[in-house]
PDB file of C-alpha atoms in Angstrom:
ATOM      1  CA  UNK A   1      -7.929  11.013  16.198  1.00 51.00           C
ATOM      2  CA  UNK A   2      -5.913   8.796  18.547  1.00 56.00           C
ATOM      3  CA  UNK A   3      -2.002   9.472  19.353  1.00 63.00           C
ATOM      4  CA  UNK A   4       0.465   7.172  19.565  1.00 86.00           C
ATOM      5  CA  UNK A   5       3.274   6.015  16.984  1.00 95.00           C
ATOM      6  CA  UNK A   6       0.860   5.445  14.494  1.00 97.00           C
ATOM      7  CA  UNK A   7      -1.900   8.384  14.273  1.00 97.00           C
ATOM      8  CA  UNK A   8      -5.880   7.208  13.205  1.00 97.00           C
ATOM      9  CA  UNK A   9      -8.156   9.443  11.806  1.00 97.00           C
ATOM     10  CA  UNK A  10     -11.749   8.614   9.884  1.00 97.00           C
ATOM     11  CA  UNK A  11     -12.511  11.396   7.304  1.00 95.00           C
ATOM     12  CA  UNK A  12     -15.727  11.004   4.887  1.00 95.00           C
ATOM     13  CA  UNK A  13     -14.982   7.497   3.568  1.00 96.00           C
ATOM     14  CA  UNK A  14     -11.262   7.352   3.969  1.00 97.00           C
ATOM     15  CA  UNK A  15      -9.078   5.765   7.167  1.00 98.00           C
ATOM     16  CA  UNK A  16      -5.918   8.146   7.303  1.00 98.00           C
ATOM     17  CA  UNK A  17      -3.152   6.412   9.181  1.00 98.00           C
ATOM     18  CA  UNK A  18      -0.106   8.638   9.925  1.00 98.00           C
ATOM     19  CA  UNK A  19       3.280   7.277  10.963  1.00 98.00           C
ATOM     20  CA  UNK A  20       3.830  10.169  13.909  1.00 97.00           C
ATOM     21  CA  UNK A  21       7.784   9.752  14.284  1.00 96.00           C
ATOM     22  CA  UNK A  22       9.154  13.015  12.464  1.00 94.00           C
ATOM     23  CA  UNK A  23      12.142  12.882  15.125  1.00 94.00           C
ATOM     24  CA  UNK A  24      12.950   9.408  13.805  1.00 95.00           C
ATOM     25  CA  UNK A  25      12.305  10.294  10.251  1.00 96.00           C
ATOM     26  CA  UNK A  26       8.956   8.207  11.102  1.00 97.00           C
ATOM     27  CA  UNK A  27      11.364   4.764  11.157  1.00 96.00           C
ATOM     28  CA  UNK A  28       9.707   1.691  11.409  1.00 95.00           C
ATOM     29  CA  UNK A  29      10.102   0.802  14.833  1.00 93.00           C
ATOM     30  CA  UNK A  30       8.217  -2.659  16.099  1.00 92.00           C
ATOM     31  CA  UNK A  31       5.810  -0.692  17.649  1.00 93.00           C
ATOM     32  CA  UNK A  32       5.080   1.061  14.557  1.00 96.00           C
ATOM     33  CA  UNK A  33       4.537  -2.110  12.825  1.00 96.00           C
ATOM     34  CA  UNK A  34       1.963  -3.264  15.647  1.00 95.00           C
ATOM     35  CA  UNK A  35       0.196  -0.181  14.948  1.00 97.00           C
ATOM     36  CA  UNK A  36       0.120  -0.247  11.581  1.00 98.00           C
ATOM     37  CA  UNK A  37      -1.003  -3.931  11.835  1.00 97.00           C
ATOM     38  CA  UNK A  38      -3.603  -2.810  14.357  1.00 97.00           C
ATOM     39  CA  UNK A  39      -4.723   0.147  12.208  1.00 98.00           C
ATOM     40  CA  UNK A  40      -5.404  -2.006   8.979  1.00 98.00           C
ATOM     41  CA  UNK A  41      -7.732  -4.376  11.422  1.00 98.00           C
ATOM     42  CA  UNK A  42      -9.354  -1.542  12.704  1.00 97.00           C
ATOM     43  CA  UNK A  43     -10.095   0.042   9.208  1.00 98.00           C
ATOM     44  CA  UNK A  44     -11.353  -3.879   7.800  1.00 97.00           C
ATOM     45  CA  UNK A  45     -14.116  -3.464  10.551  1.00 97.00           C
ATOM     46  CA  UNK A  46     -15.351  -0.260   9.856  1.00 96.00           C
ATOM     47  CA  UNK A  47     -18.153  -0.041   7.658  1.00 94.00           C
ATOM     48  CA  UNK A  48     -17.535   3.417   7.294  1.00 95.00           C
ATOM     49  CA  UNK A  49     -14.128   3.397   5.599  1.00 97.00           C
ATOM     50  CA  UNK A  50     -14.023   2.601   2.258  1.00 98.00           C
ATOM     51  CA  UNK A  51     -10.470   3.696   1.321  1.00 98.00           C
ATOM     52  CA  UNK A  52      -7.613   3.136   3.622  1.00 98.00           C
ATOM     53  CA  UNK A  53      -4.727   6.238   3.024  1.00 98.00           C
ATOM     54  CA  UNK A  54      -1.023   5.838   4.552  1.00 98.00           C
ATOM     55  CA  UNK A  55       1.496   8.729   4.977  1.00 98.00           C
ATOM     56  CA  UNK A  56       3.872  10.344   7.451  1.00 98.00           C
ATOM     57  CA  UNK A  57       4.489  12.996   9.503  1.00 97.00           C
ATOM     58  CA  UNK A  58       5.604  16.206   8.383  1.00 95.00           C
ATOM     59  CA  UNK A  59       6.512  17.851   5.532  1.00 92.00           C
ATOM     60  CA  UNK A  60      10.006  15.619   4.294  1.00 95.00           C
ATOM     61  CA  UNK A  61       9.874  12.127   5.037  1.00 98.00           C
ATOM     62  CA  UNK A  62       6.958   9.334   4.410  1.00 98.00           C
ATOM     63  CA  UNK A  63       9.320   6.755   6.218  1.00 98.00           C
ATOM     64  CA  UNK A  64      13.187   6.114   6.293  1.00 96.00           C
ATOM     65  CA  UNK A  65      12.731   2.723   6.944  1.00 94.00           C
ATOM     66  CA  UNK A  66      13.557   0.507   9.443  1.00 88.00           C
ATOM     67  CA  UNK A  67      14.721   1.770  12.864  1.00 82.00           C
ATOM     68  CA  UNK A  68      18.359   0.859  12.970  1.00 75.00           C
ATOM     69  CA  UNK A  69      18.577   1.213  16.731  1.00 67.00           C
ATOM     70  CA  UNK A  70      16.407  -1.516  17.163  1.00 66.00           C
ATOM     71  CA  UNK A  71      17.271  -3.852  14.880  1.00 61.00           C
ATOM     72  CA  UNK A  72      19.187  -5.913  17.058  1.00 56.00           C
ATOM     73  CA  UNK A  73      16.713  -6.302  19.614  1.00 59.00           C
ATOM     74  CA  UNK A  74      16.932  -7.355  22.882  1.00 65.00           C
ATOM     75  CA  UNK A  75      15.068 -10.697  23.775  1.00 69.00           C
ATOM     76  CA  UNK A  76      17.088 -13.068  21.837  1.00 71.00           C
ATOM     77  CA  UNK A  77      17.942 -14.496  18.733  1.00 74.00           C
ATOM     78  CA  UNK A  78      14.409 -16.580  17.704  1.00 72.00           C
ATOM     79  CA  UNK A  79      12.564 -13.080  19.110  1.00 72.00           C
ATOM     80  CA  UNK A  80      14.145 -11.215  17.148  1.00 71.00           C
ATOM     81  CA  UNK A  81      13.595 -13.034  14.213  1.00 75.00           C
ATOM     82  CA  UNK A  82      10.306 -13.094  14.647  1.00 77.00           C
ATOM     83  CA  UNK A  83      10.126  -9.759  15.015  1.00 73.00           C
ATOM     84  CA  UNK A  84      11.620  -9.013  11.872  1.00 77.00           C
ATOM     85  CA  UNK A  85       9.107 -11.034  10.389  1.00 87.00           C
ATOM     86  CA  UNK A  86       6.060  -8.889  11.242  1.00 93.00           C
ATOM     87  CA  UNK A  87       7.444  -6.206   8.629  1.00 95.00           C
ATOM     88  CA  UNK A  88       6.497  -9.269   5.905  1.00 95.00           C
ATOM     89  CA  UNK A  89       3.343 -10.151   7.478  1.00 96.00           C
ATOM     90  CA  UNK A  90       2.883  -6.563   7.762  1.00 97.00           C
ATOM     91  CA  UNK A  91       3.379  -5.871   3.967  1.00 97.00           C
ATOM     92  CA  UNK A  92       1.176  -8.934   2.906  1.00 96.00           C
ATOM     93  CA  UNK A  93      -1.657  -7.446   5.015  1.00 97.00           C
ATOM     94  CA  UNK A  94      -1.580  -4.478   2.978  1.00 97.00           C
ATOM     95  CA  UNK A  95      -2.927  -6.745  -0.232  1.00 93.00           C
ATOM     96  CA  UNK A  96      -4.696  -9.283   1.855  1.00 95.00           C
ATOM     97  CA  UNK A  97      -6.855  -6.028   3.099  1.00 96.00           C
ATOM     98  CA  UNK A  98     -10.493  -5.829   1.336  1.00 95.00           C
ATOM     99  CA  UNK A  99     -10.291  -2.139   1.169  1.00 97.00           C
ATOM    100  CA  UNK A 100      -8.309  -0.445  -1.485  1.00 98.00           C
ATOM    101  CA  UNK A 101      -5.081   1.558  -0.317  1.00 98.00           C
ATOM    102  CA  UNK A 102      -3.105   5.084  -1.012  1.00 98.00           C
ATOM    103  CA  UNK A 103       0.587   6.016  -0.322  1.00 98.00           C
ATOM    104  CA  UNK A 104       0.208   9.778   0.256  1.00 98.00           C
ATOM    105  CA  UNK A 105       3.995  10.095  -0.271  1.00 98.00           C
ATOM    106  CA  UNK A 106       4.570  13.394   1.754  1.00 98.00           C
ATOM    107  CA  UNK A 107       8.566  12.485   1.205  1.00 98.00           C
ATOM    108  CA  UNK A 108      11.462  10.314   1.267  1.00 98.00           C
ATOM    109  CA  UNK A 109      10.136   6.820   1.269  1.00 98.00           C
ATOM    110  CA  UNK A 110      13.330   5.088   1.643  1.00 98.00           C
ATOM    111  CA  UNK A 111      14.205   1.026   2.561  1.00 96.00           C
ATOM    112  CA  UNK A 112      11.365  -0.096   4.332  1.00 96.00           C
ATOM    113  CA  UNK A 113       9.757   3.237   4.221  1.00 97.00           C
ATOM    114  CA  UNK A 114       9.368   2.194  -0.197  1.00 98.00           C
ATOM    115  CA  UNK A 115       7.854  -1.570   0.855  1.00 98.00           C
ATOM    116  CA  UNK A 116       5.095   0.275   2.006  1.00 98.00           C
ATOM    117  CA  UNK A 117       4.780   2.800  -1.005  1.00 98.00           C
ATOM    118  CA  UNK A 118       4.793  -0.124  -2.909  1.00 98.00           C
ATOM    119  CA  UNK A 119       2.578  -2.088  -0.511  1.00 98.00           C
ATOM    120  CA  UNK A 120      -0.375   0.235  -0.955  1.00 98.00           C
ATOM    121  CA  UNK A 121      -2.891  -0.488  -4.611  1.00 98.00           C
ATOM    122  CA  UNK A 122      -2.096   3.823  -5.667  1.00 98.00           C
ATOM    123  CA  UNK A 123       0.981   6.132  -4.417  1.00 98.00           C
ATOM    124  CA  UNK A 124       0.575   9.887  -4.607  1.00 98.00           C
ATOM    125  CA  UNK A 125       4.034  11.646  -4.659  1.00 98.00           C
ATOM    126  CA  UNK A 126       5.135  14.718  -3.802  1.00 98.00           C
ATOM    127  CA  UNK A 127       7.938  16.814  -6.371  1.00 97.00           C
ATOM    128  CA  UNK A 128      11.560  16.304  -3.949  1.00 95.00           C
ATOM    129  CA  UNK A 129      10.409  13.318  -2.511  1.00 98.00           C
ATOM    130  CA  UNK A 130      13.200  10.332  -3.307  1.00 98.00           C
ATOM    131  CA  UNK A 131      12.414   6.438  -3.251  1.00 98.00           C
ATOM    132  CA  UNK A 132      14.691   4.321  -2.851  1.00 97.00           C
ATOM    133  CA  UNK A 133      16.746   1.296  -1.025  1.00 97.00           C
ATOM    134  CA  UNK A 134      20.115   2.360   0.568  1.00 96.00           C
ATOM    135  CA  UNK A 135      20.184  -0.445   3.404  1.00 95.00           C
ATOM    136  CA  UNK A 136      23.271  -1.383   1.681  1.00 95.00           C
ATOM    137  CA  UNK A 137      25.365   1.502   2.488  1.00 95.00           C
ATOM    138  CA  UNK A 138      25.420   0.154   5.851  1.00 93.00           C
ATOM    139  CA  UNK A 139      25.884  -3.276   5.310  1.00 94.00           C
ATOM    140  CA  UNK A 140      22.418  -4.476   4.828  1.00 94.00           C
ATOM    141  CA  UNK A 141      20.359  -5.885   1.971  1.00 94.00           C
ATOM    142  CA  UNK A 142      16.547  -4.930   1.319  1.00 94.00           C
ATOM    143  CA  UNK A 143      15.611  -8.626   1.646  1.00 94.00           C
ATOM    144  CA  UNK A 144      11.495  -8.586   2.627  1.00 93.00           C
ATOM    145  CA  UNK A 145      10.995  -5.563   0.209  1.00 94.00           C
ATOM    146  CA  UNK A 146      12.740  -7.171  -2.730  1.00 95.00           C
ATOM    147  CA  UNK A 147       9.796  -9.012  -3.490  1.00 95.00           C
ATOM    148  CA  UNK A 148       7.370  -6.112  -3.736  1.00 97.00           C
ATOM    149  CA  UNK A 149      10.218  -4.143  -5.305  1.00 97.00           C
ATOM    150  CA  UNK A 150      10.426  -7.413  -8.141  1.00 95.00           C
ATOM    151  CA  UNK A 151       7.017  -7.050  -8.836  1.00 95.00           C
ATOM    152  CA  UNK A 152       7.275  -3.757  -9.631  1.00 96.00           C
ATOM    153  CA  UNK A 153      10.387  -3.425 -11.725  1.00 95.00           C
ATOM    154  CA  UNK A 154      12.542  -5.731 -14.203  1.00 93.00           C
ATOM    155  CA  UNK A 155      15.473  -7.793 -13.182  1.00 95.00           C
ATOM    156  CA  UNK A 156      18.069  -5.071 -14.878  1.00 97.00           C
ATOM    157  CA  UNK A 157      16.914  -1.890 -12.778  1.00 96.00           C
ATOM    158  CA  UNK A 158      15.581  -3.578  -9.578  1.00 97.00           C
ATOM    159  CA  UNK A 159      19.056  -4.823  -9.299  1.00 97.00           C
ATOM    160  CA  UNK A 160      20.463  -1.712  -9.583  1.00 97.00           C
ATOM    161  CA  UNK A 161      18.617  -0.237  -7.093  1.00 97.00           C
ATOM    162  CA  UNK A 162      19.242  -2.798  -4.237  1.00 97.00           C
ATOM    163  CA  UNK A 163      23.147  -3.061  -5.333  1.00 97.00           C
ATOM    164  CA  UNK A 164      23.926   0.537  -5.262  1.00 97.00           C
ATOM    165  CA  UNK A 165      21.688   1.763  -2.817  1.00 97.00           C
ATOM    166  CA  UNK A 166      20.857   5.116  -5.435  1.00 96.00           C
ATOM    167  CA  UNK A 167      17.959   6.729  -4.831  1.00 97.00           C
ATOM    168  CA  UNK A 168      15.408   7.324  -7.157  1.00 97.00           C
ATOM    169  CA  UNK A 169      13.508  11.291  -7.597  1.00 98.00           C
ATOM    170  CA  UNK A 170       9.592  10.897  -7.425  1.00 98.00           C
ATOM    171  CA  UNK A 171       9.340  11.875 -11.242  1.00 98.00           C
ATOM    172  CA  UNK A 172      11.883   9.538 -12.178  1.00 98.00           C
ATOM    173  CA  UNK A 173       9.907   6.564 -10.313  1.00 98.00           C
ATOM    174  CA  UNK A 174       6.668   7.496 -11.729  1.00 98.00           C
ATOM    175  CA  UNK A 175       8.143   6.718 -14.732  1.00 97.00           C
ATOM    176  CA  UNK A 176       9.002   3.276 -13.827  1.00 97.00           C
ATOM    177  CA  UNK A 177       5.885   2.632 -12.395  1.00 97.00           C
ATOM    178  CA  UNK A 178       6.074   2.868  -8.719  1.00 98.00           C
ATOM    179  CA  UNK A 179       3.927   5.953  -8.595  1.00 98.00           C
ATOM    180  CA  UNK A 180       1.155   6.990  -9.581  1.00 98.00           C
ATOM    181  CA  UNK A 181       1.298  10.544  -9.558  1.00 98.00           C
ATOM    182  CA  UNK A 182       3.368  13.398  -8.320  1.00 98.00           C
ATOM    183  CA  UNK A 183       1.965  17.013  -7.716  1.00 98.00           C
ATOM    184  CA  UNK A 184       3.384  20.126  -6.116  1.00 98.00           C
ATOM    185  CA  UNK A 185       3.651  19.725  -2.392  1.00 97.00           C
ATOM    186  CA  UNK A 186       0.313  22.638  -2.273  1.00 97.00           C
ATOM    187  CA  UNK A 187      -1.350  19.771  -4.061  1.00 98.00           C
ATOM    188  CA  UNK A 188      -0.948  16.727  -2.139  1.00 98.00           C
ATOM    189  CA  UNK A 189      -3.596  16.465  -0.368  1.00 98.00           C
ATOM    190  CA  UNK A 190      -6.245  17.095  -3.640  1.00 98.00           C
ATOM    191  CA  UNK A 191      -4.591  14.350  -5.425  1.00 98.00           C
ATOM    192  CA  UNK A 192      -4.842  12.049  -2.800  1.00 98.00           C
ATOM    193  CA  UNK A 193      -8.456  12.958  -1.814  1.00 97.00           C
ATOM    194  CA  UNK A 194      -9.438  12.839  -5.191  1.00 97.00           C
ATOM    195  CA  UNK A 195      -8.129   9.137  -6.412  1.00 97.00           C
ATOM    196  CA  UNK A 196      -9.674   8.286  -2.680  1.00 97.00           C
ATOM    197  CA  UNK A 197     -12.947   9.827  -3.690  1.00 97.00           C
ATOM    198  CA  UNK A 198     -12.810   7.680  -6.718  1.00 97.00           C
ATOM    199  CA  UNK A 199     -11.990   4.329  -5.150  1.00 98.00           C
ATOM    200  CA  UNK A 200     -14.792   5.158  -2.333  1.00 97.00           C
ATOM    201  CA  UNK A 201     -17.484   5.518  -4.937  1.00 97.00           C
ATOM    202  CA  UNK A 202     -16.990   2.111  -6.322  1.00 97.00           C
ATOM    203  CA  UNK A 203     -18.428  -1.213  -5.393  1.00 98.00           C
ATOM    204  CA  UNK A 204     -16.541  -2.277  -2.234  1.00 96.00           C
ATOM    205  CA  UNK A 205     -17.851  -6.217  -2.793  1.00 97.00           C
ATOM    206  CA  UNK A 206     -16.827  -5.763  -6.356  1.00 98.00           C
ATOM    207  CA  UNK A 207     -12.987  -4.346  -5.200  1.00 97.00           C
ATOM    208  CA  UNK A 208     -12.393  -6.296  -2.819  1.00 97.00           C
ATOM    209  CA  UNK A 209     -12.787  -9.719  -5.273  1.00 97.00           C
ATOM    210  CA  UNK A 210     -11.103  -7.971  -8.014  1.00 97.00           C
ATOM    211  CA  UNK A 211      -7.868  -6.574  -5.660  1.00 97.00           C
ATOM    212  CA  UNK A 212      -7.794 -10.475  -4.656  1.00 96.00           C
ATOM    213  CA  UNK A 213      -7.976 -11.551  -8.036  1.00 97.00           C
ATOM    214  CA  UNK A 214      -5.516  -9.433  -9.352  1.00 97.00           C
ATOM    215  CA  UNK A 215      -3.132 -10.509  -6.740  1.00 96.00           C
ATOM    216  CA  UNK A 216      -3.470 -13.947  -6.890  1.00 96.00           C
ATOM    217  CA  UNK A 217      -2.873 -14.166 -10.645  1.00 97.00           C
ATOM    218  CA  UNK A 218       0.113 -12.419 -10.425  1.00 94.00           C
ATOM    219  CA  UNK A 219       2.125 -14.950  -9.438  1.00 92.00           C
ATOM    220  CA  UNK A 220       0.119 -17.850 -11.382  1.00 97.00           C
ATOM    221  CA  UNK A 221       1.558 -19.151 -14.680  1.00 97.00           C
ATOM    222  CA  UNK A 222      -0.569 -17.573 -17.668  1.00 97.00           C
ATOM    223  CA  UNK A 223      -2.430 -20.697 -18.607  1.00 97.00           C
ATOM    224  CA  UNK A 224      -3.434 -21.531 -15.002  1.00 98.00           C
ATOM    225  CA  UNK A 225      -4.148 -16.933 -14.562  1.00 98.00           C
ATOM    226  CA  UNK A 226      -6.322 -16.911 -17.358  1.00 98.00           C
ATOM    227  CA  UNK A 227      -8.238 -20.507 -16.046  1.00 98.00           C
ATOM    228  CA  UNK A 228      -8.251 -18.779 -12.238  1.00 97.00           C
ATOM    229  CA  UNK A 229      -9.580 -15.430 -13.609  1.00 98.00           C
ATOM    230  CA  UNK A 230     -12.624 -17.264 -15.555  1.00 98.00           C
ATOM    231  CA  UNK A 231     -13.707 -18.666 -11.961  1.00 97.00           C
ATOM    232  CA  UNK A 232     -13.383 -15.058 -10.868  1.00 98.00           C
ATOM    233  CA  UNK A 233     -15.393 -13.528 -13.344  1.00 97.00           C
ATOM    234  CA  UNK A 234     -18.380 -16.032 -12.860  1.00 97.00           C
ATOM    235  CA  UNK A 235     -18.478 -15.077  -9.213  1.00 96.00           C
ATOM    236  CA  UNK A 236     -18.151 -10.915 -10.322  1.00 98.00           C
ATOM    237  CA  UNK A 237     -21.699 -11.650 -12.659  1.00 97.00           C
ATOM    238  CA  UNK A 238     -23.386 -13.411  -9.559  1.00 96.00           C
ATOM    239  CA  UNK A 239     -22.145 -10.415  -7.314  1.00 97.00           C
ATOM    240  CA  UNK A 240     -25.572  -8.193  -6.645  1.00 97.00           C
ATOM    241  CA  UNK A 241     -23.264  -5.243  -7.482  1.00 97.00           C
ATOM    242  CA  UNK A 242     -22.508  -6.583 -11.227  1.00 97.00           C
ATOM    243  CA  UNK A 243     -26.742  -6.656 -11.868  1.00 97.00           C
ATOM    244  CA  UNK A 244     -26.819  -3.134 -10.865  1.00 97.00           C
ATOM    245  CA  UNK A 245     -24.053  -1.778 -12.361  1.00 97.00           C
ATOM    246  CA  UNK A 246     -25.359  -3.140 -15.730  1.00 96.00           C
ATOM    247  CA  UNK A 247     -28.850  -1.856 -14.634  1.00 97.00           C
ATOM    248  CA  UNK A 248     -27.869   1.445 -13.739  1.00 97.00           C
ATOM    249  CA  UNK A 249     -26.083   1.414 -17.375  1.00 97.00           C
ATOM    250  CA  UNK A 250     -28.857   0.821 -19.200  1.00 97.00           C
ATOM    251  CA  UNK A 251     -30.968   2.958 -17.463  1.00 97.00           C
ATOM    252  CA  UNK A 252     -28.535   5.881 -17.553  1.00 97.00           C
ATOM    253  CA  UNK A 253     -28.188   6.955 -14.173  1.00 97.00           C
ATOM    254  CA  UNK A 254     -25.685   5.933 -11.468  1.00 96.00           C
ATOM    255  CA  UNK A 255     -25.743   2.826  -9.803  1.00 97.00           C
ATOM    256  CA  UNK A 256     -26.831   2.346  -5.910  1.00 97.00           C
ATOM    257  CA  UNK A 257     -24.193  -0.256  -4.764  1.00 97.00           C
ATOM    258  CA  UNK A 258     -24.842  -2.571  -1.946  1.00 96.00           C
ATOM    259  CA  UNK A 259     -21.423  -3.345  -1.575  1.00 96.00           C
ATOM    260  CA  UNK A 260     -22.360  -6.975  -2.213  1.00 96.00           C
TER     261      UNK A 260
END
């Protein structure tokens, strides 16, 4: 494990990257961004990790977004912009990754702190945690975010939620479909470790064209989806994963990926 803003730690298959702020309600400062960036390199070299897992420190906040003493920065105007823009390159790096990824949601993910909830392929919630975007209770709008947080929802509620600010409880967002589960806080890190375990076990050649796939379609008209995701499937039946999977099928027993 190595300290820092951002914690790393390899267990079994999974990468377990902990935002290690708790005094800042583990805020998104530009350093934390760095080291998430960092961290998501790091874990795309390692043949070892085959799941990548986010999550905070402590026991009541995943991340309250961004840190709001830094936002104006200090080394002027074009800086700072740029800046601002590593939280969006930051978030597209979580689905240009070729290793799945879990939110383990130990709390509030609010602001920025829900881009990266929604960032990340699964999101494991605990019960009390809230999601949500209140940046404009202090005279800011959710503008990077918004486009994960479009994706997600429908016009009618993601609206809501970036005009009011409201926050949203962890059951309530399951049901809208920006979780995946939610557990007692006891059970967190089963949950987690067990949809891990599941994503680990798969073919990582085969996930990481499908996760690309998936992504790239989404913002393709149908017509030209459905022509993109034929291409897609022809390379899947070529993959040497796809001949053993079917092998291993027939033969009923597991297959012996080679993660190519």
């Amino acid at each position: 494990m190595e300290a820092g803003e951002v914690r790393y730690e390899v267990q079994g298959p999974q990468a377990l990257l902990t935002i290690d702020r708790p005094k800042a309600r583990n805020a998104l400062s530009p350093g934390v961004v760095r080291e998430l960036m960092a961290a998501l390199e790091r874990a795309e070299s390692d043949a070892a990790v085959r799941v990548v897992v986010l999550t905070g420190a402590g026991e009541k906040v995943f991340c309250a977004g961004g840190d709001l003493g830094t936002l104006a920065g200090d080394e002027g105007f074009l800086a700072t912009h740029e800046g601002r823009r590593s939280y969006g390159k930051l978030l597209a790096r979580f689905q240009e990754l070729r290793k799945p990824t879990v939110a383990r949601v130990n709390g509030h993910a609010l602001a920025g702190g829900l881009g990266l909830v929604l960032a990340c392929d699964l999101a494991v919630a605990v019960e009390g945690a809230d999601l949500g975007t209140p940046e404009i209770d202090v005279g800011l709008f959710p503008m990077m975010m918004m486009a994960l947080l479009q994706r997600h929802l429908g016009r009618k509620r993601a609206l809501e939620l970036v005009l009011t600010g409201d926050r949203l409880p962890a059951r309530e967002a399951l049901a809208l479909g920006l979780l995946n589960r939610v557990v007692p806080a006891p059970e967190l890190d089963a949950a987690v470790g067990a949809l891990a375990g599941k994503l680990a076990g798969k073919s990582q050649a085969v996930l990481a064209l499908g996760r690309r796939a998936f992504f790239t379609a989404e913002d393709l008209p149908l017509p030209a989806a459905l022509e993109y995701l034929s291409s897609q499937l022809s390379l899947n039946v070529l993959a040497d994963d796809a001949g053993e999977g079917i092998l291993a099928f027939l033969e009923k027993r597991p297959p012996k990926w080679k993660d190519r």
